[in-house]
CSV table of C-alpha atoms and ligand atoms in Angstrom, one decimal:
chain,number,residue,atom,x,y,z
A,48,UNK,CA,0.0,0.0,0.0
A,49,UNK,CA,1.2,3.5,-0.9
A,50,UNK,CA,2.2,5.6,2.1
A,51,UNK,CA,2.0,9.4,2.1
A,52,UNK,CA,5.4,9.6,3.8
A,53,UNK,CA,7.0,8.0,0.8
A,54,UNK,CA,5.9,10.6,-1.7
A,55,UNK,CA,8.6,13.0,-3.1
A,56,UNK,CA,6.7,16.3,-2.6
A,57,UNK,CA,9.5,18.2,-4.5
A,58,UNK,CA,8.7,16.3,-7.7
A,59,UNK,CA,5.0,15.2,-7.7
A,60,UNK,CA,3.9,13.1,-10.6
A,61,UNK,CA,0.4,13.1,-12.2
A,62,UNK,CA,-0.3,9.8,-10.4
A,63,UNK,CA,0.8,11.4,-7.1
A,64,UNK,CA,-1.6,14.3,-7.7
A,65,UNK,CA,-4.5,12.0,-8.3
A,66,UNK,CA,-3.7,9.8,-5.3
A,67,UNK,CA,-3.3,12.8,-3.0
A,68,UNK,CA,-6.6,14.3,-4.3
A,69,UNK,CA,-8.3,11.1,-3.2
A,70,UNK,CA,-7.0,11.2,0.4
A,71,UNK,CA,-9.7,11.6,3.1
A,72,UNK,CA,-8.0,10.5,6.2
A,73,UNK,CA,-7.5,13.5,8.5
A,74,UNK,CA,-3.9,12.5,9.4
A,75,UNK,CA,-2.9,12.2,5.8
A,76,UNK,CA,-4.6,15.5,4.9
A,77,UNK,CA,-2.8,17.3,7.7
A,78,UNK,CA,0.5,15.8,6.5
A,79,UNK,CA,-0.3,17.1,3.0
A,80,UNK,CA,-1.2,20.6,4.3
A,81,UNK,CA,1.9,20.8,6.4
A,82,UNK,CA,4.1,20.0,3.4
A,83,UNK,CA,2.3,22.6,1.4
A,84,UNK,CA,2.7,25.2,4.2
A,85,UNK,CA,6.4,24.5,4.4
A,86,UNK,CA,6.7,25.0,0.6
A,87,UNK,CA,4.8,28.3,0.9
A,88,UNK,CA,7.2,29.6,3.7
A,89,UNK,CA,10.2,28.5,1.6
A,90,UNK,CA,9.1,30.1,-1.7
A,91,UNK,CA,6.8,33.1,-0.8
A,92,UNK,CA,7.1,33.6,2.9
A,93,UNK,CA,4.4,34.1,5.6
A,94,UNK,CA,2.9,37.4,4.4
A,95,UNK,CA,-0.7,37.5,3.4
A,96,UNK,CA,-1.4,40.0,0.7
A,97,UNK,CA,-4.8,41.7,0.6
A,98,UNK,CA,-6.6,42.7,-2.6
A,99,UNK,CA,-9.5,45.0,-2.0
A,100,UNK,CA,-12.2,43.5,-4.2
A,101,UNK,CA,-14.6,45.9,-5.9
A,102,UNK,CA,-17.5,44.2,-7.6
A,103,UNK,CA,-18.2,46.9,-10.3
A,104,UNK,CA,-21.1,45.4,-12.1
A,105,UNK,CA,-23.2,42.2,-12.4
A,106,UNK,CA,-24.2,43.0,-16.0
A,107,UNK,CA,-22.9,40.1,-18.1
A,108,UNK,CA,-23.1,39.1,-21.7
A,109,UNK,CA,-22.2,35.5,-20.9
A,110,UNK,CA,-24.6,32.7,-19.9
A,111,UNK,CA,-22.5,30.2,-17.9
A,112,UNK,CA,-24.7,27.4,-16.6
A,113,UNK,CA,-23.2,27.7,-13.0
A,114,UNK,CA,-23.2,31.4,-12.5
A,115,UNK,CA,-25.9,33.3,-10.6
A,116,UNK,CA,-25.4,36.5,-12.6
A,117,UNK,CA,-25.7,34.7,-16.0
A,118,UNK,CA,-27.4,36.8,-18.7
A,119,UNK,CA,-30.6,34.7,-18.7
A,120,UNK,CA,-31.2,35.0,-15.0
A,121,UNK,CA,-34.1,37.5,-15.0
A,122,UNK,CA,-34.3,37.5,-11.2
A,123,UNK,CA,-31.1,39.5,-10.8
A,124,UNK,CA,-31.3,43.2,-10.1
A,125,UNK,CA,-28.6,44.5,-12.5
A,126,UNK,CA,-26.3,47.3,-11.3
A,127,UNK,CA,-23.3,49.2,-12.4
A,128,UNK,CA,-21.3,51.2,-9.9
A,129,UNK,CA,-20.6,54.8,-10.8
A,130,UNK,CA,-17.1,56.1,-11.4
A,131,UNK,CA,-17.3,58.1,-8.1
A,132,UNK,CA,-18.4,55.0,-6.1
A,133,UNK,CA,-15.5,53.0,-7.5
A,134,UNK,CA,-12.9,55.7,-6.9
A,135,UNK,CA,-14.2,56.2,-3.4
A,136,UNK,CA,-13.7,52.5,-2.6
A,137,UNK,CA,-10.3,52.5,-4.3
A,138,UNK,CA,-9.2,55.5,-2.2
A,139,UNK,CA,-10.4,53.8,0.9
A,140,UNK,CA,-8.3,50.7,0.1
A,141,UNK,CA,-5.3,53.0,-0.6
A,142,UNK,CA,-5.7,54.8,2.8
A,143,UNK,CA,-5.9,51.4,4.6
A,144,UNK,CA,-2.6,50.4,3.0
A,145,UNK,CA,-4.1,47.5,1.0
A,146,UNK,CA,-1.7,48.4,-1.9
A,147,UNK,CA,-3.6,46.2,-4.3
A,148,UNK,CA,-7.1,46.2,-5.8
A,149,UNK,CA,-9.1,43.7,-7.8
A,150,UNK,CA,-11.7,45.2,-10.1
A,151,UNK,CA,-14.3,42.5,-11.0
A,152,UNK,CA,-17.3,42.7,-13.3
A,153,UNK,CA,-19.6,40.7,-15.5
A,154,UNK,CA,-18.2,40.3,-19.0
A,155,UNK,CA,-18.9,43.2,-21.4
A,156,UNK,CA,-16.8,44.2,-24.4
A,157,UNK,CA,-18.6,47.2,-25.8
A,158,UNK,CA,-16.7,50.5,-26.3
A,159,UNK,CA,-18.5,52.2,-23.4
A,160,UNK,CA,-17.3,49.6,-21.0
A,161,UNK,CA,-13.8,49.5,-22.3
A,162,UNK,CA,-13.5,53.3,-21.9
A,163,UNK,CA,-15.1,53.3,-18.5
A,164,UNK,CA,-12.5,50.8,-17.2
A,165,UNK,CA,-9.7,52.8,-18.9
A,166,UNK,CA,-10.9,56.0,-17.2
A,167,UNK,CA,-11.0,54.3,-13.8
A,168,UNK,CA,-7.6,52.8,-14.1
A,169,UNK,CA,-6.1,56.2,-15.0
A,170,UNK,CA,-7.8,57.8,-12.1
A,171,UNK,CA,-6.6,55.2,-9.6
A,172,UNK,CA,-3.0,55.5,-11.0
A,173,UNK,CA,-3.3,59.3,-10.7
A,174,UNK,CA,-4.1,59.4,-7.0
A,175,UNK,CA,-1.7,56.5,-6.1
A,176,UNK,CA,1.2,57.7,-8.3
A,177,UNK,CA,1.1,54.4,-10.1
A,178,UNK,CA,1.9,52.4,-7.1
A,179,UNK,CA,-1.4,50.5,-6.6
A,180,UNK,CA,-1.3,46.9,-7.8
A,181,UNK,CA,-4.4,46.7,-9.9
A,182,UNK,CA,-5.9,43.3,-11.0
A,183,UNK,CA,-8.7,43.2,-13.6
A,184,UNK,CA,-11.1,40.4,-13.6
A,185,UNK,CA,-13.6,41.3,-16.4
A,186,UNK,CA,-13.5,38.4,-18.8
A,187,UNK,CA,-12.5,37.8,-22.3
A,188,UNK,CA,-11.6,40.9,-24.2
A,189,UNK,CA,-9.9,42.1,-27.4
A,190,UNK,CA,-6.1,42.4,-27.6
A,191,UNK,CA,-6.7,46.1,-28.1
A,192,UNK,CA,-8.6,46.4,-24.8
A,193,UNK,CA,-6.0,44.3,-22.9
A,194,UNK,CA,-3.3,46.7,-24.3
A,195,UNK,CA,-5.2,49.8,-23.5
A,196,UNK,CA,-5.8,48.8,-19.9
A,197,UNK,CA,-2.2,47.6,-19.4
A,198,UNK,CA,-1.1,51.1,-20.6
A,199,UNK,CA,-3.7,52.7,-18.3
A,200,UNK,CA,-2.1,51.0,-15.3
A,201,UNK,CA,-3.6,47.5,-14.8
A,202,UNK,CA,-0.8,45.1,-13.9
A,203,UNK,CA,-2.5,41.8,-13.4
A,204,UNK,CA,-5.4,40.0,-14.9
A,205,UNK,CA,-7.4,37.1,-13.6
A,206,UNK,CA,-9.2,34.9,-16.2
A,207,UNK,CA,-10.3,31.5,-15.0
A,208,UNK,CA,-10.2,28.6,-17.4
A,209,UNK,CA,-12.9,27.2,-15.1
A,210,UNK,CA,-11.8,23.6,-16.1
A,211,UNK,CA,-8.9,22.6,-18.3
A,212,UNK,CA,-11.0,19.7,-19.7
A,213,UNK,CA,-12.5,20.9,-23.0
A,214,UNK,CA,-15.3,18.3,-22.7
A,215,UNK,CA,-16.3,19.4,-19.2
A,216,UNK,CA,-16.0,23.1,-20.3
A,217,UNK,CA,-18.6,22.3,-23.0
A,218,UNK,CA,-21.0,20.8,-20.5
A,219,UNK,CA,-21.0,23.8,-18.2
A,220,UNK,CA,-21.2,26.5,-20.9
A,221,UNK,CA,-23.6,27.2,-23.8
A,222,UNK,CA,-22.5,26.3,-27.3
A,223,UNK,CA,-21.3,29.8,-28.2
A,224,UNK,CA,-18.8,29.9,-25.3
A,225,UNK,CA,-15.5,28.7,-26.5
A,226,UNK,CA,-12.7,26.9,-24.6
A,227,UNK,CA,-10.3,27.8,-27.4
A,228,UNK,CA,-11.1,31.5,-27.1
A,229,UNK,CA,-10.5,31.3,-23.4
A,230,UNK,CA,-7.1,29.8,-24.0
A,231,UNK,CA,-6.3,32.4,-26.7
A,232,UNK,CA,-7.3,35.1,-24.2
A,233,UNK,CA,-4.8,33.7,-21.6
A,234,UNK,CA,-2.1,33.8,-24.3
A,235,UNK,CA,-3.0,37.4,-25.2
A,236,UNK,CA,-2.8,38.5,-21.5
A,237,UNK,CA,0.7,37.0,-21.4
A,238,UNK,CA,1.7,38.7,-24.6
A,239,UNK,CA,0.4,42.1,-23.5
A,240,UNK,CA,2.5,42.0,-20.4
A,241,UNK,CA,0.2,41.1,-17.5
A,242,UNK,CA,0.9,39.0,-14.4
A,243,UNK,CA,-1.5,36.3,-15.6
A,244,UNK,CA,-3.9,34.6,-13.2
A,245,UNK,CA,-6.3,31.7,-13.9
A,246,UNK,CA,-8.1,29.1,-11.9
A,247,UNK,CA,-10.9,26.5,-11.9
A,248,UNK,CA,-14.0,25.5,-10.1
A,249,UNK,CA,-13.5,22.5,-7.9
A,250,UNK,CA,-16.0,19.8,-7.4
A,251,UNK,CA,-18.1,20.5,-10.5
A,252,UNK,CA,-20.7,17.8,-11.4
A,253,UNK,CA,-18.9,15.3,-13.6
A,254,UNK,CA,-15.4,16.5,-12.7
A,255,UNK,CA,-12.9,13.7,-11.9
A,256,UNK,CA,-9.8,13.5,-9.8
A,257,UNK,CA,-7.9,13.2,-13.1
A,258,UNK,CA,-9.5,16.4,-14.3
A,259,UNK,CA,-8.3,18.3,-11.2
A,260,UNK,CA,-4.8,16.8,-11.5
A,261,UNK,CA,-4.7,18.0,-15.1
A,262,UNK,CA,-5.9,21.4,-14.0
A,263,UNK,CA,-2.8,21.7,-11.8
A,264,UNK,CA,-0.6,20.5,-14.6
A,265,UNK,CA,-2.3,23.0,-17.0
A,266,UNK,CA,-1.4,25.9,-14.6
A,267,UNK,CA,2.2,24.8,-14.7
A,268,UNK,CA,2.4,24.3,-18.5
A,269,UNK,CA,0.8,27.7,-19.0
A,270,UNK,CA,3.5,29.2,-16.7
A,271,UNK,CA,0.7,31.0,-14.7
A,272,UNK,CA,1.7,33.6,-12.1
A,273,UNK,CA,-1.4,33.7,-9.9
A,274,UNK,CA,-4.1,31.2,-9.0
A,275,UNK,CA,-7.7,32.0,-7.9
A,276,UNK,CA,-9.9,28.9,-7.6
A,277,UNK,CA,-12.6,27.7,-5.3
A,278,UNK,CA,-15.3,25.1,-4.8
A,279,UNK,CA,-18.3,25.1,-7.1
A,280,UNK,CA,-21.4,25.9,-5.2
A,281,UNK,CA,-25.0,25.6,-6.6
A,282,UNK,CA,-27.0,28.7,-7.3
A,283,UNK,CA,-30.7,28.0,-7.3
A,284,UNK,CA,-31.4,30.1,-10.4
A,285,UNK,CA,-28.9,28.4,-12.7
A,286,UNK,CA,-29.3,25.2,-14.8
A,287,UNK,CA,-26.4,23.5,-13.0
A,288,UNK,CA,-27.7,24.5,-9.6
A,289,UNK,CA,-31.2,23.2,-10.4
A,290,UNK,CA,-29.9,19.9,-11.7
A,291,UNK,CA,-27.6,19.4,-8.7
A,292,UNK,CA,-29.1,21.3,-5.8
A,293,UNK,CA,-27.6,19.1,-3.1
A,294,UNK,CA,-23.9,19.0,-2.5
A,295,UNK,CA,-21.8,18.0,0.4
A,296,UNK,CA,-20.4,21.4,1.4
A,297,UNK,CA,-17.8,19.9,3.7
A,298,UNK,CA,-16.4,17.8,0.9
A,299,UNK,CA,-16.4,20.8,-1.4
A,300,UNK,CA,-14.4,22.8,1.1
A,301,UNK,CA,-12.0,19.9,1.7
A,302,UNK,CA,-11.4,19.5,-2.1
A,303,UNK,CA,-10.8,23.3,-2.3
A,304,UNK,CA,-8.2,23.2,0.4
A,305,UNK,CA,-6.5,20.0,-1.1
A,306,UNK,CA,-6.3,21.8,-4.5
A,307,UNK,CA,-4.6,24.8,-2.8
A,308,UNK,CA,-2.1,22.6,-1.2
A,309,UNK,CA,-1.3,20.7,-4.4
A,310,UNK,CA,-1.0,23.8,-6.5
A,311,UNK,CA,1.4,25.2,-3.9
A,312,UNK,CA,3.5,22.0,-4.0
A,313,UNK,CA,3.5,21.7,-7.8
A,314,UNK,CA,3.9,25.4,-8.8
A,315,UNK,CA,5.8,26.6,-5.7
A,316,UNK,CA,6.3,30.4,-6.2
A,317,UNK,CA,2.9,31.6,-7.5
A,318,UNK,CA,0.4,33.7,-5.7
A,319,UNK,CA,-2.6,31.7,-4.6
A,320,UNK,CA,-5.8,33.2,-3.3
A,321,UNK,CA,-7.9,31.8,-0.6
A,322,UNK,CA,-11.2,32.7,-2.2
A,323,UNK,CA,-14.6,33.8,-1.0
A,324,UNK,CA,-16.2,30.5,-2.0
A,325,UNK,CA,-14.2,28.8,0.8
A,326,UNK,CA,-15.5,31.4,3.2
A,327,UNK,CA,-19.0,30.8,2.0
A,328,UNK,CA,-18.8,27.2,3.3
A,329,UNK,CA,-16.9,27.9,6.5
A,330,UNK,CA,-16.3,31.3,8.2
A,331,UNK,CA,-12.7,30.2,8.6
A,332,UNK,CA,-12.4,28.6,5.2
A,333,UNK,CA,-9.9,31.2,4.0
A,334,UNK,CA,-7.7,30.8,7.0
A,335,UNK,CA,-7.7,27.0,6.3
A,336,UNK,CA,-6.6,27.9,2.8
A,337,UNK,CA,-3.7,30.0,4.1
A,338,UNK,CA,-2.6,27.1,6.3
A,339,UNK,CA,-2.5,24.9,3.2
A,340,UNK,CA,-0.5,27.2,1.0
A,341,UNK,CA,-2.6,30.2,-0.1
A,342,UNK,CA,-1.0,33.7,0.4
A,343,UNK,CA,-3.6,36.1,-0.9
A,344,UNK,CA,-7.0,37.2,0.5
A,345,UNK,CA,-9.5,39.3,-1.5
A,346,UNK,CA,-11.9,41.0,0.9
A,347,UNK,CA,-14.9,42.6,-0.8
A,348,UNK,CA,-14.7,46.3,0.0
A,349,UNK,CA,-17.7,47.6,-1.8
A,350,UNK,CA,-20.1,48.8,0.9
A,351,UNK,CA,-23.2,49.7,-1.1
A,352,UNK,CA,-26.7,48.6,-1.8
A,353,UNK,CA,-25.5,46.3,-4.6
A,354,UNK,CA,-23.7,43.8,-2.4
A,355,UNK,CA,-26.6,41.4,-2.3
A,356,UNK,CA,-26.9,41.5,-6.1
A,357,UNK,CA,-23.5,40.0,-6.9
A,358,UNK,CA,-24.4,36.5,-6.0
A,359,UNK,CA,-22.5,34.0,-8.1
A,360,UNK,CA,-23.6,31.1,-5.9
A,361,UNK,CA,-26.0,30.5,-3.0
A,362,UNK,CA,-24.7,31.4,0.5
A,363,UNK,CA,-22.2,34.0,-0.7
A,364,UNK,CA,-21.3,36.1,2.3
A,365,UNK,CA,-22.7,39.6,1.9
A,366,UNK,CA,-21.2,41.3,5.0
A,367,UNK,CA,-19.3,44.5,4.4
A,368,UNK,CA,-15.7,43.5,5.0
A,369,UNK,CA,-14.6,47.1,4.9
A,370,UNK,CA,-16.5,47.7,8.2
A,371,UNK,CA,-14.0,48.3,11.0
A,372,UNK,CA,-15.2,45.2,12.9
A,373,UNK,CA,-14.5,42.9,10.0
A,374,UNK,CA,-11.2,44.4,9.2
A,375,UNK,CA,-10.1,43.9,12.8
A,376,UNK,CA,-11.5,40.3,12.8
A,377,UNK,CA,-9.6,39.4,9.6
A,378,UNK,CA,-6.4,40.9,11.0
A,379,UNK,CA,-6.9,38.9,14.3
A,380,UNK,CA,-7.6,35.6,12.6
A,381,UNK,CA,-4.7,36.0,10.2
A,382,UNK,CA,-2.2,36.7,13.1
A,383,UNK,CA,-3.9,34.0,15.1
A,384,UNK,CA,-2.6,31.4,12.6
A,385,UNK,CA,0.9,32.8,12.6
A,386,UNK,CA,0.7,34.9,9.5
A,387,UNK,CA,1.1,38.6,8.9
A,388,UNK,CA,-0.8,40.9,6.6
A,389,UNK,CA,1.5,42.6,4.1
A,390,UNK,CA,0.1,46.1,4.6
A,391,UNK,CA,1.6,48.6,2.1
A,392,UNK,CA,3.1,45.9,0.0
A,393,UNK,CA,1.8,45.2,-3.6
A,394,UNK,CA,2.7,41.5,-3.2
A,395,UNK,CA,3.5,40.8,-6.8
A,396,UNK,CA,3.8,37.2,-7.9
A,397,UNK,CA,7.3,35.9,-7.2
A,398,UNK,CA,6.9,33.6,-10.2
A,399,UNK,CA,6.3,36.7,-12.4
A,400,UNK,CA,9.3,38.5,-10.8
A,401,UNK,CA,11.5,35.6,-11.6
A,402,UNK,CA,10.3,35.1,-15.2
A,403,UNK,CA,10.5,38.8,-16.1
A,404,UNK,CA,13.4,39.8,-13.9
A,405,UNK,CA,11.2,42.5,-12.3
B,604,5AD,N1,-19.7,28.4,-7.7
B,604,5AD,C1,-18.4,28.8,-7.6
B,604,5AD,N2,-17.8,29.7,-8.3
B,604,5AD,C2,-18.5,30.3,-9.3
B,604,5AD,N3,-18.2,31.2,-10.2
B,604,5AD,C3,-19.3,31.5,-10.9
B,604,5AD,N4,-20.3,30.8,-10.5
B,604,5AD,C4,-19.9,30.0,-9.5
B,604,5AD,C5,-20.5,29.0,-8.7
B,604,5AD,N5,-21.8,28.7,-8.8
B,604,5AD,C6,-16.8,31.7,-10.4
B,604,5AD,C7,-16.3,31.4,-11.7
B,604,5AD,C8,-16.0,32.7,-12.3
B,604,5AD,C9,-15.8,33.6,-11.1
B,604,5AD,C10,-16.1,35.0,-11.4
B,604,5AD,O1,-16.8,33.1,-10.2
B,604,5AD,O2,-15.1,30.6,-11.6
B,604,5AD,O3,-14.9,32.8,-13.2
């Protein structure tokens, strides 16, 4: 029988990844998380970087079968934050020494949207003298838009592949959503000079351990700088959520944490986010992610009446994390697990620094 102590964690094979993904025994899992945490300390240190997450708009031209804000969901109250609201939130993050922002929105590629984002990027760079680390997460765009935004001051871009298995990708998206175009977009982001982030949903219906192992290998082959991934959770107004309303939340969380640990062990020097979906399952889900190898947290900082309208899945926390009590609680829980928040530091991906000499 294979023993976890016999695995060479420096050089994991595909078979190792699959075998480790299948572990359920709590001693074995703790062993795995400890190895991943050691690797994190060795390659990226014990600082946790915060990205103030601004959910700009839930207006979306895509119709993904899993997502609560998909175009066809008529029950969503659509919103778009104003420029003033976004800048106000960005300034708040700057004053609180977050040093990095993530601007996220439903996918739109019309000229108005492209210009709106450009305008916002310029304004944030103006008040922060170009030293805010800005991540965009606004979907597939033209090369022209990627270039324009890069020049306007965006430094990083997060575009999840969702799953690296083209067959599974087809099953969770309508026919006009293309896996190949998603791949091409990732290549364009690389070409236009971003720190490139991607990720997958974990525990999708029909997803196998082999698929998840291949996702990790995909990240490595694509030479990705940042990873944002989390468990799939059903949303009651989506085709996938209606078909699979019942899931084992504890299992989903565990798979999410296992994936973080394995990505840390396999990719070593990338930034990995402990995402909101972990927190949706367990109030300390993100801290568990940090203990298994993640080093980034993205607290939502948009305190406004739209908070409850950006629901990608059921059970998404809607508390205002910019409220003083929440900020303090996050700080306490991070130091409680022996980590330190990297206030005032952009926290660029080490992997990106190495590959570009930055
Ligand atoms: N469960 C978990 N993650 C989801 N996302 C969208 N819908 C869900 C869901 N039901 C994720 C996708 C997308 C990101 C913005 O949110 O991975 O890329």
